[in-house]
CSV table of C-alpha atoms in Angstrom, one decimal:
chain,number,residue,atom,x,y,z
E,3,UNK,CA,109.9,117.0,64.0
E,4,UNK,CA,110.6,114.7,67.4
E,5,UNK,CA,113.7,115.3,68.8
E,6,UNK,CA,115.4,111.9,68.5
E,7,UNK,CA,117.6,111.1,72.3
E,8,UNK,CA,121.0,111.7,72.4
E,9,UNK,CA,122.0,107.8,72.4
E,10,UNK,CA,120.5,107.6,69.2
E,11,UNK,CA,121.8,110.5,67.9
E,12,UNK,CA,125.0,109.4,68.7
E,13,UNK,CA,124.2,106.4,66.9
E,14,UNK,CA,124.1,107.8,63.5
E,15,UNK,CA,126.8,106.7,60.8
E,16,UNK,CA,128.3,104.3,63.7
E,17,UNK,CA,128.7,100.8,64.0
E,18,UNK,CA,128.4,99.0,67.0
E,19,UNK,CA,129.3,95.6,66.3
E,20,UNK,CA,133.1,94.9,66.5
E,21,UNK,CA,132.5,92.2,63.8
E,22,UNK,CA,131.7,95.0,61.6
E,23,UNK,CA,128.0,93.9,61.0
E,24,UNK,CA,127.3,97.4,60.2
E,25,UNK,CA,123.7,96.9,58.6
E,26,UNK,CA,123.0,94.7,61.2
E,27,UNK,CA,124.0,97.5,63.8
E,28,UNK,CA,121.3,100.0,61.6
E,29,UNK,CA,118.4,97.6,62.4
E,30,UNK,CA,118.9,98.0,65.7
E,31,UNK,CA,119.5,101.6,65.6
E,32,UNK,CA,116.5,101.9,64.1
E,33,UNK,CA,114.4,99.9,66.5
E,34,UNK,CA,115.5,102.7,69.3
E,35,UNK,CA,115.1,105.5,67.5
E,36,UNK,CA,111.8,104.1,66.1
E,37,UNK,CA,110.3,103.2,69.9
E,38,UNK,CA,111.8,106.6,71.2
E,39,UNK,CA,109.2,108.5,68.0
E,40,UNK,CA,106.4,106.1,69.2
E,41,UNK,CA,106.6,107.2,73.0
E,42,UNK,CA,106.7,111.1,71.9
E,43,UNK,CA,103.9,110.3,69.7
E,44,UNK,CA,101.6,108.6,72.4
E,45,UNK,CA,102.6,111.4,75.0
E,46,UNK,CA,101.7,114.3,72.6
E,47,UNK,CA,98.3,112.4,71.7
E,48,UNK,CA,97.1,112.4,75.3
E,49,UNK,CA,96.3,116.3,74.7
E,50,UNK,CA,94.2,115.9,72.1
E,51,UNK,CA,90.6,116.3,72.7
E,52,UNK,CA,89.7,114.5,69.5
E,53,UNK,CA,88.7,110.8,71.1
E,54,UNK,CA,88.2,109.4,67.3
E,55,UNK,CA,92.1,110.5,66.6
E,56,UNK,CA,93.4,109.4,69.6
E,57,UNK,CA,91.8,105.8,68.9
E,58,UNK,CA,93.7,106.1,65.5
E,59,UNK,CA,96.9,107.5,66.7
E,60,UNK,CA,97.4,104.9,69.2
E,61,UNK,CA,96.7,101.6,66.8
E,62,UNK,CA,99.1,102.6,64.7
E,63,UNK,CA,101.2,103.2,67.1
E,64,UNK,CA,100.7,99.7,68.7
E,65,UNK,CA,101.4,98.3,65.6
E,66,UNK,CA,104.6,100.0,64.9
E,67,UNK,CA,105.7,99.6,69.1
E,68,UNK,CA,104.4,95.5,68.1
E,69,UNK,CA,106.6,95.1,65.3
E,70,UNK,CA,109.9,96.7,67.4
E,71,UNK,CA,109.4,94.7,70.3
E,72,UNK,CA,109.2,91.6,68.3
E,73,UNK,CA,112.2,92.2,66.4
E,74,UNK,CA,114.0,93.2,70.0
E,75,UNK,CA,112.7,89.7,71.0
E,76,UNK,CA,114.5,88.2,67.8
E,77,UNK,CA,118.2,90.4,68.9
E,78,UNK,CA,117.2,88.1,72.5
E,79,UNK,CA,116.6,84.7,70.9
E,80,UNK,CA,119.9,85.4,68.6
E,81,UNK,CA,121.7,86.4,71.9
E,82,UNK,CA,120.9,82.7,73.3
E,83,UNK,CA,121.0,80.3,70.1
E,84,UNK,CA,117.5,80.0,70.5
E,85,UNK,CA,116.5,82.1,66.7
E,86,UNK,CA,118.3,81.0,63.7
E,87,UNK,CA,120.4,84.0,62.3
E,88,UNK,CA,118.1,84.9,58.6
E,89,UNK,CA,120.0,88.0,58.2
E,90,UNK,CA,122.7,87.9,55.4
E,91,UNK,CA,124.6,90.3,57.6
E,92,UNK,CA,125.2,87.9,60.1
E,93,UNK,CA,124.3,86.6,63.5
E,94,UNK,CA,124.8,89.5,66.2
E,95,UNK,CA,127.2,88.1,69.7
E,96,UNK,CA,126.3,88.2,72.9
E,97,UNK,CA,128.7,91.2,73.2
E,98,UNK,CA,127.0,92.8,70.4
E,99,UNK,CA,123.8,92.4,71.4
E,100,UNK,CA,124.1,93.5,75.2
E,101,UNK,CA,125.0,97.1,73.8
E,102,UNK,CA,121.7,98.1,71.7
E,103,UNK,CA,119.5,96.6,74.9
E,104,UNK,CA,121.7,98.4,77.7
E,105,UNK,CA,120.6,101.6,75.9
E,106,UNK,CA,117.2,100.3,75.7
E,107,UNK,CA,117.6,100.5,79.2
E,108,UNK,CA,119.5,103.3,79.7
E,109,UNK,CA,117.1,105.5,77.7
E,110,UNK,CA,114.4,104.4,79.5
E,111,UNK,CA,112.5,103.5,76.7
E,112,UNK,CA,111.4,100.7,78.8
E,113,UNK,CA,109.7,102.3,81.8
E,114,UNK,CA,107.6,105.0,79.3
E,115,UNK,CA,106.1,102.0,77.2
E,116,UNK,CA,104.9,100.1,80.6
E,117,UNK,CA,103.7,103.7,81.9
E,118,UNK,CA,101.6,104.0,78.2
E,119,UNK,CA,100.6,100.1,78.3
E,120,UNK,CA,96.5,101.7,78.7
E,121,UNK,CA,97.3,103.7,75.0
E,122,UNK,CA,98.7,100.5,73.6
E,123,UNK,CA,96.0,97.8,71.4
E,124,UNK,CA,95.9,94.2,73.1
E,125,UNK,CA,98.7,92.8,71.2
E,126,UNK,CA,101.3,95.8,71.6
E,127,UNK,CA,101.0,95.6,75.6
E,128,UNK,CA,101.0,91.9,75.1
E,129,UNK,CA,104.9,92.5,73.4
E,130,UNK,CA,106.3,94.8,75.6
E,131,UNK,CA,104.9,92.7,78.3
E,132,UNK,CA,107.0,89.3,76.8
E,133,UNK,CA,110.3,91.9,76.1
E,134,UNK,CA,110.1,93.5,80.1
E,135,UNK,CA,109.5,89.7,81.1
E,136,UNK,CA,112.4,88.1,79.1
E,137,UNK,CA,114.9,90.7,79.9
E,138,UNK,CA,114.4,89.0,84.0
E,139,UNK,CA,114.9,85.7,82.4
E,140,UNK,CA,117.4,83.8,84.2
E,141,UNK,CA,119.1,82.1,80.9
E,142,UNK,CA,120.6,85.7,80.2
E,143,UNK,CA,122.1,86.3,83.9
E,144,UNK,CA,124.1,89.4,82.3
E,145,UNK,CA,121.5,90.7,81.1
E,146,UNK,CA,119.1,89.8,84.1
E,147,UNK,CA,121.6,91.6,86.3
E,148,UNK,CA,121.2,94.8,83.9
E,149,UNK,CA,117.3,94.8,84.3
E,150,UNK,CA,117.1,94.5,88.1
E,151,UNK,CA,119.0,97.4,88.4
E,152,UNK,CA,117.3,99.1,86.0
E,153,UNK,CA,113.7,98.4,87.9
E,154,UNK,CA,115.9,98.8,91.3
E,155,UNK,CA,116.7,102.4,90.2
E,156,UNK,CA,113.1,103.2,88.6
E,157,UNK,CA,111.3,103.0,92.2
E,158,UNK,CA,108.2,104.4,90.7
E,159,UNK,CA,107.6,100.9,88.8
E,160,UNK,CA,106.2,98.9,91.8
E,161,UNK,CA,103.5,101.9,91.6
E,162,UNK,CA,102.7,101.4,87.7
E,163,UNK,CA,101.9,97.8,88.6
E,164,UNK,CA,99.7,98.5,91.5
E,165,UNK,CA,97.8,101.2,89.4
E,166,UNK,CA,98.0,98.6,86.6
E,167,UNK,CA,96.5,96.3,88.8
E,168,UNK,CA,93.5,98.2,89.2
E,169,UNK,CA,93.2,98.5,85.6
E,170,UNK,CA,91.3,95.3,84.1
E,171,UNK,CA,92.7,96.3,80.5
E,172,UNK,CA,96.1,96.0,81.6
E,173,UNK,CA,95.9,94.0,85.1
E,174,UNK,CA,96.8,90.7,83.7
E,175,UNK,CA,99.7,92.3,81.4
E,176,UNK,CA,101.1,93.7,84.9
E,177,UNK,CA,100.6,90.3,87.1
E,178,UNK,CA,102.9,88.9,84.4
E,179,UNK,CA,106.0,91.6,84.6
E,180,UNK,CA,105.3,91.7,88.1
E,181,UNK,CA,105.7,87.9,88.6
E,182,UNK,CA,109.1,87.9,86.6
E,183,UNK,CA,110.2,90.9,89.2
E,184,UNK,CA,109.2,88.3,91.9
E,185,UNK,CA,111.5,85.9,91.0
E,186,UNK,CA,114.4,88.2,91.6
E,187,UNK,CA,115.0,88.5,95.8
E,188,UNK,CA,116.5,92.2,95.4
E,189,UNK,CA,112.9,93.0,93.4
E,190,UNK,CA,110.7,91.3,95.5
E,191,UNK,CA,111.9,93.4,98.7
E,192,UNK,CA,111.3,96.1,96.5
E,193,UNK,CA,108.3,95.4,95.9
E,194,UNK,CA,106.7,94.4,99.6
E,195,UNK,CA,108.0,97.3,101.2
E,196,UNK,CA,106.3,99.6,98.8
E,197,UNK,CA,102.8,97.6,100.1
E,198,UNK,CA,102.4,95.9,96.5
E,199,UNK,CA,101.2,92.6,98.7
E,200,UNK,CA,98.0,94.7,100.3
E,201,UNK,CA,97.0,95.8,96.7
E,202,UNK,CA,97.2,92.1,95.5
E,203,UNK,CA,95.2,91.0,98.0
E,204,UNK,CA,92.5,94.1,97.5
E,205,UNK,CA,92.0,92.9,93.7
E,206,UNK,CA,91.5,89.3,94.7
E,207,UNK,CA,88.9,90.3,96.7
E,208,UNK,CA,87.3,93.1,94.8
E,209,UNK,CA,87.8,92.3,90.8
E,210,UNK,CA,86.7,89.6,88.0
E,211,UNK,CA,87.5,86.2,88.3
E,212,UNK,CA,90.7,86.3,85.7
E,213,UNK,CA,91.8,89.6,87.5
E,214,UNK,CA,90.9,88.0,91.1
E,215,UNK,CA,93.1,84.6,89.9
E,216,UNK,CA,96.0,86.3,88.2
E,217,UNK,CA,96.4,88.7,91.5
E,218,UNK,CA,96.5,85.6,93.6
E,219,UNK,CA,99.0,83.8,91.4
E,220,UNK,CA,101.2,87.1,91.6
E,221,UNK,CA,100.3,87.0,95.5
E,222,UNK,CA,101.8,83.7,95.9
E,223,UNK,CA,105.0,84.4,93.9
E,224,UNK,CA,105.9,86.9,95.9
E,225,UNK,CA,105.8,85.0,99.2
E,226,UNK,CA,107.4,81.9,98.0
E,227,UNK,CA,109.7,83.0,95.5
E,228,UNK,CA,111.8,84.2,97.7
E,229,UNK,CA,111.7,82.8,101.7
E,230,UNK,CA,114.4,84.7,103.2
E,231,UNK,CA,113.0,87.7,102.9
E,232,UNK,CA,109.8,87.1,102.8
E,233,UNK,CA,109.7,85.4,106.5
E,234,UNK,CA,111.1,88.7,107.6
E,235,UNK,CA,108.9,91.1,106.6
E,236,UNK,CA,105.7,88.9,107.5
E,237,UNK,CA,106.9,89.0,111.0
E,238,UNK,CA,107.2,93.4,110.3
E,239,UNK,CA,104.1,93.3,109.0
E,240,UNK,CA,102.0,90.1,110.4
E,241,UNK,CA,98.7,92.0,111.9
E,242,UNK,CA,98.5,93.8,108.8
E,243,UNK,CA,99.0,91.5,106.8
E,244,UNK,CA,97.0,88.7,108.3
E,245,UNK,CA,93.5,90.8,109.3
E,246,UNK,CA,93.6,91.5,105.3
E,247,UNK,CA,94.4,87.9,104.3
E,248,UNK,CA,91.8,86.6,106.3
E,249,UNK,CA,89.2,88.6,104.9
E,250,UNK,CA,89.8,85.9,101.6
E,251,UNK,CA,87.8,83.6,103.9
E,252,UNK,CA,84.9,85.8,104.3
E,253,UNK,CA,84.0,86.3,100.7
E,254,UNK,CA,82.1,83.3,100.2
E,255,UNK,CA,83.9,82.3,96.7
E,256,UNK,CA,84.9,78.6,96.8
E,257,UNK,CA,88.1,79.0,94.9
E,258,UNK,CA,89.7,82.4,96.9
E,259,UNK,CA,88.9,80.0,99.7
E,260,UNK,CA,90.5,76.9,98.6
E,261,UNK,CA,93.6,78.8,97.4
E,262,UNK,CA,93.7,81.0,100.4
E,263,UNK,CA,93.7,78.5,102.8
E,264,UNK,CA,96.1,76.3,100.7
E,265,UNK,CA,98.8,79.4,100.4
E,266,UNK,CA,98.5,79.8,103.7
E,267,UNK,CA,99.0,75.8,104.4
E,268,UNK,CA,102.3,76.1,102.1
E,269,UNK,CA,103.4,79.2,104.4
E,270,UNK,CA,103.0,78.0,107.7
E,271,UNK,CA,104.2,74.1,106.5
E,272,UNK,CA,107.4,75.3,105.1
E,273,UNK,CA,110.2,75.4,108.1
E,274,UNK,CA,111.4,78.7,106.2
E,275,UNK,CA,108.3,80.2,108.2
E,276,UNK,CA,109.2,79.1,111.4
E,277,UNK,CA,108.4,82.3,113.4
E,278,UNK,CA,105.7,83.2,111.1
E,279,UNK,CA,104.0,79.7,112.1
E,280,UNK,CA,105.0,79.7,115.8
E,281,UNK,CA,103.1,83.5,115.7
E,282,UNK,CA,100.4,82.7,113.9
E,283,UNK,CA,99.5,79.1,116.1
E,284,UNK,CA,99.8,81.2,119.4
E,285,UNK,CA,96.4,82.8,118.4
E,286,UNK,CA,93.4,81.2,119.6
E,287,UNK,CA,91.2,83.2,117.1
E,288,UNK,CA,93.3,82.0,114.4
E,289,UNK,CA,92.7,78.1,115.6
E,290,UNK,CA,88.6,79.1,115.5
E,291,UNK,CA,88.7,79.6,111.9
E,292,UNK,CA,90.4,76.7,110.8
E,293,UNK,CA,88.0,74.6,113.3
E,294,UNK,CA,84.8,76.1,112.0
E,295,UNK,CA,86.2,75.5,108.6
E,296,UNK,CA,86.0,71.4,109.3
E,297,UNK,CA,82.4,71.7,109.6
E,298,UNK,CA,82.8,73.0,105.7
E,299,UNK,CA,80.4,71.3,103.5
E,300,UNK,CA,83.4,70.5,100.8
E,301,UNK,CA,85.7,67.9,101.7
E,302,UNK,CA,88.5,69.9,99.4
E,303,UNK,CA,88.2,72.9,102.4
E,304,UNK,CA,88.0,70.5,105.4
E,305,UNK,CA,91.3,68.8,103.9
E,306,UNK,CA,92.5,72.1,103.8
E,307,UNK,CA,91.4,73.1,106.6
E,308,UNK,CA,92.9,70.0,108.6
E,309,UNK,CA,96.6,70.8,107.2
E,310,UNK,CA,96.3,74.1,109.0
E,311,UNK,CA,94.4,72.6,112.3
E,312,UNK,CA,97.1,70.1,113.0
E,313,UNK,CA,99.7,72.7,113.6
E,314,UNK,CA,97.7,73.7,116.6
E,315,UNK,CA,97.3,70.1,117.7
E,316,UNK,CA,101.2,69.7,117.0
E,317,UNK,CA,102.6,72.0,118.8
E,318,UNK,CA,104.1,70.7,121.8
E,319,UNK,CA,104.3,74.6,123.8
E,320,UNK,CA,100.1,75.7,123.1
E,321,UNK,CA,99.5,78.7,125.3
E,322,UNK,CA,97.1,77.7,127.0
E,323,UNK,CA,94.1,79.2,125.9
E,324,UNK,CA,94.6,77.1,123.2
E,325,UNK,CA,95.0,74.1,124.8
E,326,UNK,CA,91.3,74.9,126.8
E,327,UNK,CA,89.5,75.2,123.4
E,328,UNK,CA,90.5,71.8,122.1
E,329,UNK,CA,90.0,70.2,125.1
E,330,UNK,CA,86.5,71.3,125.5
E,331,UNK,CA,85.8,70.5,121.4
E,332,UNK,CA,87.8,67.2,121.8
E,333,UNK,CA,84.4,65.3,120.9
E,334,UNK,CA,83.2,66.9,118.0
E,335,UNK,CA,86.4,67.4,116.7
E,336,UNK,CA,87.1,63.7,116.4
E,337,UNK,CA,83.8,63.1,115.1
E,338,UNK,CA,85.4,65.7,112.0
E,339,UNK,CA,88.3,63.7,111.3
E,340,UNK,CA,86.7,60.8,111.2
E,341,UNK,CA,84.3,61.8,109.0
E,342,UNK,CA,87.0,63.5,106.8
E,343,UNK,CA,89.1,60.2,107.0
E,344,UNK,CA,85.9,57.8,105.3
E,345,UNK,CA,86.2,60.5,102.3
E,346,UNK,CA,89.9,60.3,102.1
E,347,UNK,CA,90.5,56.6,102.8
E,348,UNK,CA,93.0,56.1,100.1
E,349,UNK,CA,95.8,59.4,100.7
E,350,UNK,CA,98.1,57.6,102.7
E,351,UNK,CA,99.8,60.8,103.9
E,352,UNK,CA,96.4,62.3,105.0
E,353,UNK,CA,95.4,58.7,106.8
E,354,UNK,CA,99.0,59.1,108.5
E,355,UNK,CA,98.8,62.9,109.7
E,356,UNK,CA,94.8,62.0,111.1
E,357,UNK,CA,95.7,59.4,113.2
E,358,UNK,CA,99.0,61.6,114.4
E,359,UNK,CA,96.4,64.4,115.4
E,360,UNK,CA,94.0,62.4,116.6
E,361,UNK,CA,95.9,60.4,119.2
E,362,UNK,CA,97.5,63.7,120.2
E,363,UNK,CA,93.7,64.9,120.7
E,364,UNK,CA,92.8,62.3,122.9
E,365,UNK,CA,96.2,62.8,125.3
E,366,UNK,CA,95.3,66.3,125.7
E,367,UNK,CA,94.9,67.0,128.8
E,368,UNK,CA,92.7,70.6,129.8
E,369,UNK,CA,95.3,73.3,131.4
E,370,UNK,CA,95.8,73.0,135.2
E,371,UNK,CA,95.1,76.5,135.8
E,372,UNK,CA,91.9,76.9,133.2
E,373,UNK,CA,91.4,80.3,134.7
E,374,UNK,CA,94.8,81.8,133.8
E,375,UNK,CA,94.6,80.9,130.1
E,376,UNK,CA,95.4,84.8,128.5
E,377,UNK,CA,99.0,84.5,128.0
E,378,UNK,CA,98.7,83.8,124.0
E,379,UNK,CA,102.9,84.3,123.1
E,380,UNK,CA,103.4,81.0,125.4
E,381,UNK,CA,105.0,79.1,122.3
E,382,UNK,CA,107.0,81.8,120.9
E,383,UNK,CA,108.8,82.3,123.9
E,384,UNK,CA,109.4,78.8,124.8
E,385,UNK,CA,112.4,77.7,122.0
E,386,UNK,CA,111.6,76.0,118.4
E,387,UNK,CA,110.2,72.8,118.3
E,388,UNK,CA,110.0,71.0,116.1
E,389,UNK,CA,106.5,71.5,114.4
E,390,UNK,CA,106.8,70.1,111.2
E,391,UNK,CA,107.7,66.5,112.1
E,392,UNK,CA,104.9,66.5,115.2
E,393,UNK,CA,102.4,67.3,112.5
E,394,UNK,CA,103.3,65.0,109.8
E,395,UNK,CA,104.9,67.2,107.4
């Protein structure tokens, strides 16, 4: 016989709601004790030698664990007015709803049915997926508050989603929960620190396409979602980070290009990412790759190319190094934007920023002293200008 937790245990013969909705208390007593007899099921069937019974024990498990996460959605929906009440017992209050999920929590029946997401068939992981993601859900701050301490204190769940990352049964289950963590600042520190960001950008360069585009989408939440923190720990971690990011621009795959070179556009563009972008335009190699990438075939990549190769021509401090290669590609590089501007005569914006870089190409002047050109942290050390509206942004 499983040995039921003591929460629900404690449960037995008691009613939780103070409306006295005692039947409607036993549902969701039930639903806990039932998920807490699922997860000792699925953990005693991973002894079991006998693959055909494992394959039996574990669909009928995901259909029990489907049907009690669906009804834990319902106790959700009821919570916000979002579910009409069918039970004749009554509709359950926020109060009296909060108490049955804080000892979903508590029990950490949560965190053991991510961990067996692999045992689980398509549609189970698919529920307890949409119950770990609503819990975050910004409607039901209470509860929200609840669940990021709960994934706060259970530091081993940034590892379940990097090992479910590199599990294409489950990866795209784990991008999901991992992108509602992301949209919580206290979780997404979390998160980076534990080097989540490295193993997001290893499966978009190394899986499927669905696996590849869900990690980038997961990627990108993660260092927009939430700026403050984010800035700072690209700074930290800015070689790393940025000898791995460019390797997206290596693999020869038109759409990890194009996104790559977009999220990085949106990065460096954003004035939250001042130091990031003052770091990142002090680096000659860095202004070769986005120059080579003009000579792109697609005009999609030389537009996106261009919103990164402007920052260099922007910035009114380039070390000088930097200043020497433009000047000596000043030619061929207006040849570029021209070109690029007869394929995108009718974006006003882009006709704008072209002229802007343009003019500011044909000012530049090469560096007095060419030979002393290998100072490259010229422009981080020389204030904050102001970038953004020197490049058209």
């Amino acid at each position: 016989m499983i040995k039921l937790p003591e929460f629900v245990r404690c449960f037995e013969g008691k009613c939780l709601c103070k409306s006295g909705h005692n039947c409607r208390c036993s549902e969701c007593r039930d639903i806990l004790r039932q998920l807490s007899a699922d997860i000792a099921v699925l953990n005693r069937q991973k002894l079991s030698c006998d693959n055909g019974q494992r394959l039996k024990v574990s669909h009928e498990v995901s259909e029990d664990v489907q049907k009690q996460m669906r009804s834990i959605l319902e106790v959700v929906d009821e919570m916000m007015g979002e579910r009409p009440c069918h039970h004749h017992h009554g509709q359950l209050s926020a109060e009296e709803a909060m108490e049955p999920l804080e000892l979903f929590l508590a029990e950490d029946l949560l965190i053991h049915l991510v961990e067996e997401l692999p045992a689980l068939d398509f549609e189970a992981r698919k529920d307890v997926m949409n119950v770990f993601s609503v819990l975050l859900r910004p409607g039901l701050p209470v509860l929200a508050t609840h669940m990021v301490g709960y994934v706060r204190r259970h530091t081993q769940m940034a590892q379940v989603f990097m090992d479910g990352c590199d599990n294409s049964e489950i990866a795209l289950h784990c991008g999901v929960m991992l992108r509602s963590c992301a949209r919580h600042g206290e979780l997404a520190e979390v998160f980076l620190e534990s080097g989540i960001a490295y193993t997001l950008l290893e499966q978009v360069l190394g899986n499927s396409f669905d696996v590849s585009a869900d990690a980038f989408g997961s990627l990108r939440e993660l260092l927009l979602g939430n700026k403050d923190m984010t800035k700072t720990w690209l700074i930290t971690n800015f070689v790393s980070f940025f000898s791995l990011y460019h390797r997206m621009f290596e693999t020869g795959e038109y759409v990890i290009l194009r996104q790559s070179l977009k999220l990085l556009g949106d990065i460096l563009l954003d004035r939250s990412f001042m130091k990031v972008m003052l770091r990142y335009v002090s680096e000659e190699k860095h202004l070769v790759i986005h120059m080579n990438f003009l000579l792109s075939s697609s005009v999609a990549i030389q537009y996106e190319a261009f919103n990164l190769f402007k920052i260099f021509v922007a910035n009114p401090q380039k070390p000088p190094r930097i200043q020497k290669i433009l000047c000596k590609n000043r030619a061929g590089l207006l040849d570029l934007l021209a070109n690029l501007r007869s394929h995108k005569s009718e974006d006003e914006r882009f006709l704008a920023d072209e002229k802007n870089v343009s003019g500011k190409l044909r000012a530049l002047k090469m560096p007095v002293n060419a030979q002393r050109c290998g100072d490259s942290n010229v422009a981080a050390r020389a204030g904050v200008p102001d970038l953004y509206q020197l490049a058209g942004t």
